[in-house]
mmCIF file with all atom_site columns, C-alpha atoms in Angstrom:
data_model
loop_
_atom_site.group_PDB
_atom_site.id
_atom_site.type_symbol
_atom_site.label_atom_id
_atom_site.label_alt_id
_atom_site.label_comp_id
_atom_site.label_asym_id
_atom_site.label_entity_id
_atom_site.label_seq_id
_atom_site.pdbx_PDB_ins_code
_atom_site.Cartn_x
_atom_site.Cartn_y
_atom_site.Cartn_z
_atom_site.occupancy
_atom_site.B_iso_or_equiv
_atom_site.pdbx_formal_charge
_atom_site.auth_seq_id
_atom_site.auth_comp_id
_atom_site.auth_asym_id
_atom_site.auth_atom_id
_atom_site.pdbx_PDB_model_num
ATOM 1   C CA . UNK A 1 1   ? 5.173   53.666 -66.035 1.00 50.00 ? 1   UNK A CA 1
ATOM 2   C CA . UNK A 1 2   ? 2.223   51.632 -64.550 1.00 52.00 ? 2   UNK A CA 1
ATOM 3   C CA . UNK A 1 3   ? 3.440   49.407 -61.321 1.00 49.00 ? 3   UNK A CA 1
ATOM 4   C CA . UNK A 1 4   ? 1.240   46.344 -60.124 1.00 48.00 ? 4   UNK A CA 1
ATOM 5   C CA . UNK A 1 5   ? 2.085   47.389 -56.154 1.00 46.00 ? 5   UNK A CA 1
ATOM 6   C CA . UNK A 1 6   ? -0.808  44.568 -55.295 1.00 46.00 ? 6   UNK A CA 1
ATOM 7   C CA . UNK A 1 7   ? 1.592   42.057 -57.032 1.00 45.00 ? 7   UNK A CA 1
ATOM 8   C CA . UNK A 1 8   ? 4.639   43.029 -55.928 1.00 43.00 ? 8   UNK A CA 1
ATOM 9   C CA . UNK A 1 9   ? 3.145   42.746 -52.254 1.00 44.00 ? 9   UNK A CA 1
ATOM 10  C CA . UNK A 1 10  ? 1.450   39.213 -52.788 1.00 45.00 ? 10  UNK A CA 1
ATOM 11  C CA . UNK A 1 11  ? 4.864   37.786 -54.081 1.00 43.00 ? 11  UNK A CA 1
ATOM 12  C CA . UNK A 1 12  ? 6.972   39.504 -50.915 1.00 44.00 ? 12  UNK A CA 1
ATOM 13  C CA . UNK A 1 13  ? 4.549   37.560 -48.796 1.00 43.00 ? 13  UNK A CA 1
ATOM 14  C CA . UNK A 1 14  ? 4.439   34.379 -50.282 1.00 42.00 ? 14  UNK A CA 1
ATOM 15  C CA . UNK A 1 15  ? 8.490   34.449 -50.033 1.00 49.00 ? 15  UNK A CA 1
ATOM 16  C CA . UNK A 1 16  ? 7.792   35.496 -45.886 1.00 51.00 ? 16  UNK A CA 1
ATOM 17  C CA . UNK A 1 17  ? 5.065   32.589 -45.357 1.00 55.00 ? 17  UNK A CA 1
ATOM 18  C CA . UNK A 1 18  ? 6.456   30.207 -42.831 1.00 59.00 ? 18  UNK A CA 1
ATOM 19  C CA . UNK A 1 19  ? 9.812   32.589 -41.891 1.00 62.00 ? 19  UNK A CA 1
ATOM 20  C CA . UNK A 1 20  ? 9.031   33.358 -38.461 1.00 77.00 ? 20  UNK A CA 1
ATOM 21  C CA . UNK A 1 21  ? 10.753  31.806 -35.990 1.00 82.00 ? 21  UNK A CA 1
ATOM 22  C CA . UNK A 1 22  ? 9.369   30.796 -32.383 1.00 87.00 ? 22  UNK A CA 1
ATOM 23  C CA . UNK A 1 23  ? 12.570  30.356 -30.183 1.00 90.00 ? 23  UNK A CA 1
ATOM 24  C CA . UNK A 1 24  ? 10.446  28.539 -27.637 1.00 93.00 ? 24  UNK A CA 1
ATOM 25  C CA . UNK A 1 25  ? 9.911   24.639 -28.109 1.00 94.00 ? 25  UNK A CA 1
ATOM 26  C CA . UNK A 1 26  ? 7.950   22.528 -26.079 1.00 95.00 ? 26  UNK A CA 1
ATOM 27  C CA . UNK A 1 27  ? 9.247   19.517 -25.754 1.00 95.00 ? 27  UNK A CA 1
ATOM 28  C CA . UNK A 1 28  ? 6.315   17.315 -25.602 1.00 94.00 ? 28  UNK A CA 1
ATOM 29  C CA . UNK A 1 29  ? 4.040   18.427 -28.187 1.00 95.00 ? 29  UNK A CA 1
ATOM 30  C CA . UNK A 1 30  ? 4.264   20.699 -31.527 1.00 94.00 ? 30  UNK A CA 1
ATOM 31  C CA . UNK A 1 31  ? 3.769   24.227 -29.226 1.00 95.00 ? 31  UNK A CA 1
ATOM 32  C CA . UNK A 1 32  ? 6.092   26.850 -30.193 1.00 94.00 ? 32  UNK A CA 1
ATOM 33  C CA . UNK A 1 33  ? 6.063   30.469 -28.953 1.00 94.00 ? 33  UNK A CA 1
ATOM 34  C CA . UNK A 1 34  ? 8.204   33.959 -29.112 1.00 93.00 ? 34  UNK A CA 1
ATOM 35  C CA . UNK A 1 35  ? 8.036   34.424 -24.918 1.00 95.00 ? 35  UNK A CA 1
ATOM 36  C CA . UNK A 1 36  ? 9.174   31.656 -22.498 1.00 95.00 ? 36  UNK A CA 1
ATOM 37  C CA . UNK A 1 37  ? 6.228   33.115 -19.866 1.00 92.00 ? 37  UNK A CA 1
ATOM 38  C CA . UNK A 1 38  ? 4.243   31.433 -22.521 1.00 93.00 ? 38  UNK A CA 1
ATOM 39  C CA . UNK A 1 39  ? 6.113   28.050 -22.692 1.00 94.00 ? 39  UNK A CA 1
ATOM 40  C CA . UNK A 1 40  ? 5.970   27.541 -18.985 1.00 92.00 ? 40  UNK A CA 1
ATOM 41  C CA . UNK A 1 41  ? 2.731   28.522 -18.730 1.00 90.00 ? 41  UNK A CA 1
ATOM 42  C CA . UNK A 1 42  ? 1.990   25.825 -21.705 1.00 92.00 ? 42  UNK A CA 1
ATOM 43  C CA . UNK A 1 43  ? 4.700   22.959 -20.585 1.00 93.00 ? 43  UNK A CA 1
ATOM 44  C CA . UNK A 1 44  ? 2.112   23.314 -16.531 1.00 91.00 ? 44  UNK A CA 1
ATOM 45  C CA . UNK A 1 45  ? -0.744  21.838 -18.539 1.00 90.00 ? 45  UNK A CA 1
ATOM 46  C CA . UNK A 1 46  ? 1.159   18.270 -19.656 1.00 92.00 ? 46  UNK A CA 1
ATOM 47  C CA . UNK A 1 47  ? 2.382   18.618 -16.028 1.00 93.00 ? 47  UNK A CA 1
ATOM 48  C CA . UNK A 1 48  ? -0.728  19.172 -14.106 1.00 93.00 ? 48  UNK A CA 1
ATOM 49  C CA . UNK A 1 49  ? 1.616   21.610 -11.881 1.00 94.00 ? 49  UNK A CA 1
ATOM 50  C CA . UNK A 1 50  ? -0.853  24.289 -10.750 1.00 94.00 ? 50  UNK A CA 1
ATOM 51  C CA . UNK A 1 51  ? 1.547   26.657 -8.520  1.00 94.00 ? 51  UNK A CA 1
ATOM 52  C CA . UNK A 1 52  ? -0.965  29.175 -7.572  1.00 95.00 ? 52  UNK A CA 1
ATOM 53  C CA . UNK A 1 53  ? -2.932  28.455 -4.332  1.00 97.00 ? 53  UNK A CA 1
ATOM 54  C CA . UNK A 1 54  ? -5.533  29.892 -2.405  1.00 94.00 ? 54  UNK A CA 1
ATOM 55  C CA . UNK A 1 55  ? -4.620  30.665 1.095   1.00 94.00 ? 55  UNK A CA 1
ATOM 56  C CA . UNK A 1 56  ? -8.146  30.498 2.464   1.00 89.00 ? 56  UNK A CA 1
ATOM 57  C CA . UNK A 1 57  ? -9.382  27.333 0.559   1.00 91.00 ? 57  UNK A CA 1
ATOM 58  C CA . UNK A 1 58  ? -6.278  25.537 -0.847  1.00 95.00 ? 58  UNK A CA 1
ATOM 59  C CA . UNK A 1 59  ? -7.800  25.766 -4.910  1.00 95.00 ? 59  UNK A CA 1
ATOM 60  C CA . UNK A 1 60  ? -5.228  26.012 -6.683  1.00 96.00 ? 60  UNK A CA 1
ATOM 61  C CA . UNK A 1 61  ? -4.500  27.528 -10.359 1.00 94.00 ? 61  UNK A CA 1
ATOM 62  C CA . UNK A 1 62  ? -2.361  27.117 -13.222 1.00 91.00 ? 62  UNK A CA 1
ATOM 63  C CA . UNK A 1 63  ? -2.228  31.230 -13.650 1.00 91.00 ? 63  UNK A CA 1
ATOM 64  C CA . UNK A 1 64  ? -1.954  33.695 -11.315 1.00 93.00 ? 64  UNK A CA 1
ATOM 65  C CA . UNK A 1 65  ? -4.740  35.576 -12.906 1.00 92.00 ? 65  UNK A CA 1
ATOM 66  C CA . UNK A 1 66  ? -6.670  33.008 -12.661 1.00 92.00 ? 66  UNK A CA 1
ATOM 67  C CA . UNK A 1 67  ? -6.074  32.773 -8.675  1.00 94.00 ? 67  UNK A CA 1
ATOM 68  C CA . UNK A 1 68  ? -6.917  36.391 -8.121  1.00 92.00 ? 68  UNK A CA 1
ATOM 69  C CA . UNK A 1 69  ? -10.312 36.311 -9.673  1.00 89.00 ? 69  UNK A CA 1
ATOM 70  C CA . UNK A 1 70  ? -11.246 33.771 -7.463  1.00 89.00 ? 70  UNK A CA 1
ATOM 71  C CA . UNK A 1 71  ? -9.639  35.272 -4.543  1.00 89.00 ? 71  UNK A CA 1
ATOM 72  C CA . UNK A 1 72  ? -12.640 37.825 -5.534  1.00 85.00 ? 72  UNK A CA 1
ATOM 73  C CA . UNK A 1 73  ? -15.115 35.213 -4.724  1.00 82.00 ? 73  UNK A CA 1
ATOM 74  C CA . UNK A 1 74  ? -14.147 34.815 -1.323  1.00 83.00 ? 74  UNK A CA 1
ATOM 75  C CA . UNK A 1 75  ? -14.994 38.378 -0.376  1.00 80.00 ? 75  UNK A CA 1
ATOM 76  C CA . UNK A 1 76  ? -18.432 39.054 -2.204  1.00 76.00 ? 76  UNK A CA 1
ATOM 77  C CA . UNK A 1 77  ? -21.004 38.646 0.503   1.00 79.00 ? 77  UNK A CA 1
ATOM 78  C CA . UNK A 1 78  ? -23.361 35.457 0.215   1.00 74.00 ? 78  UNK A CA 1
ATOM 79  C CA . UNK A 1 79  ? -26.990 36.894 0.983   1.00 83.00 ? 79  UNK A CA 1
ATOM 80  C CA . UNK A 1 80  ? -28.936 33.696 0.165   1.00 88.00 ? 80  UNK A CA 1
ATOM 81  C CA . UNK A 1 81  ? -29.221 31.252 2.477   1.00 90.00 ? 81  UNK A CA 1
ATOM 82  C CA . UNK A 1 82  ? -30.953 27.534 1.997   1.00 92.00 ? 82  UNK A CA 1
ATOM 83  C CA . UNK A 1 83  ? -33.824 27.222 3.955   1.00 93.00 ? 83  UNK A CA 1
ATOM 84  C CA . UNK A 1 84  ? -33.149 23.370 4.242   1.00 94.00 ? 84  UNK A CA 1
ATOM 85  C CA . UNK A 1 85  ? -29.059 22.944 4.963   1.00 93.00 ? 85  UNK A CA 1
ATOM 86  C CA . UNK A 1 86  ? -28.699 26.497 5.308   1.00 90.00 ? 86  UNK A CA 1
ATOM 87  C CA . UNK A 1 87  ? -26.051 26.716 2.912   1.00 90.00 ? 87  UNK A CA 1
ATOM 88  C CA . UNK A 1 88  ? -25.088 31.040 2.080   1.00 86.00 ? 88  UNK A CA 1
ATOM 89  C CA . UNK A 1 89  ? -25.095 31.496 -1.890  1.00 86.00 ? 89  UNK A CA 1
ATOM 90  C CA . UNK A 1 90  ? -24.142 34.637 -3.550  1.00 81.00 ? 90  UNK A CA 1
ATOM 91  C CA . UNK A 1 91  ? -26.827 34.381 -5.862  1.00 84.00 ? 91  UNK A CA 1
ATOM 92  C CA . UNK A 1 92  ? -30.743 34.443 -6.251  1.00 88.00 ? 92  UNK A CA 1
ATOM 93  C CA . UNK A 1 93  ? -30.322 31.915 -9.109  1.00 91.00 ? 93  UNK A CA 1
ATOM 94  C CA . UNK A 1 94  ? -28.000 29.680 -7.314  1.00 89.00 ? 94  UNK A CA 1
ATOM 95  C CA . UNK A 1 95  ? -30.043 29.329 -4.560  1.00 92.00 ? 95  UNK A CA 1
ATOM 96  C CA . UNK A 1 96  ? -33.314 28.241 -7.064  1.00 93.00 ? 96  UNK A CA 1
ATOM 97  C CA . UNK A 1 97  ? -30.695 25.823 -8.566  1.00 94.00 ? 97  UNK A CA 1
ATOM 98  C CA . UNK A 1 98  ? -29.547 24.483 -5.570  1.00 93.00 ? 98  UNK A CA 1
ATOM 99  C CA . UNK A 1 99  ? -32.969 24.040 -4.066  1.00 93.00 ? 99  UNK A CA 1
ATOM 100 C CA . UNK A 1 100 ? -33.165 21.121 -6.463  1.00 93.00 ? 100 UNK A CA 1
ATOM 101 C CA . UNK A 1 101 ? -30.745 19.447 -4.786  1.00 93.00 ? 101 UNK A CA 1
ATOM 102 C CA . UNK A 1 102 ? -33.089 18.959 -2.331  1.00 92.00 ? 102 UNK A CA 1
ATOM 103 C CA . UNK A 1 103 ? -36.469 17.596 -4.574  1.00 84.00 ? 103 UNK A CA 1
ATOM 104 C CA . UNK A 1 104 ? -36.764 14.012 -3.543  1.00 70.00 ? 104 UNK A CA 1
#
């Protein structure tokens, strides 16, 4: 006895297609999702709420993730200095960028 195994698996997914359910609802837009981390991290974006802030500058970020990489920044040492405003840059190529800033 010969079984088509590919067909029976293509019909038990076309029966599944459009099954799963997302308990999490925005209620502004079409957004759905299974975790409600992901819904309030969504629903800050029609908001504009951006929770996260930096204690040294004030920048502030929708994700935390978002506000420790940057937290980073603040630490990494800025070796290049502007020989015109003397502004510090992190960078070799941020300073050459910069320094057209200053072509008048």
């Amino acid at each position: 006895m010969n079984i088509d195994i590919r067909g029976l698996y293509d019909t038990s997914l076309r029966k599944n297609v459009g099954a799963e359910v997302f308990p999490f609802a925005c209620p502004q837009c079409p957004y759905t999702s299974h975790y409600k981390s992901n819904l309030n991290r969504h629903i800050r974006k029609h908001s504009g709420e951006r929770p996260f802030v930096c204690k040294i500058c004030g920048k502030s970020f929708v994700q935390k993730c978002y506000l420790r990489s940057h937290e980073i920044s603040h630490s990494l040492k800025k070796i290049y200095v502007c020989s015109v405003c003397q502004l510090s840059l992190r960078t070799q190529d941020s300073l050459k960028i910069h320094m057209l800033s200053h072509k008048d």
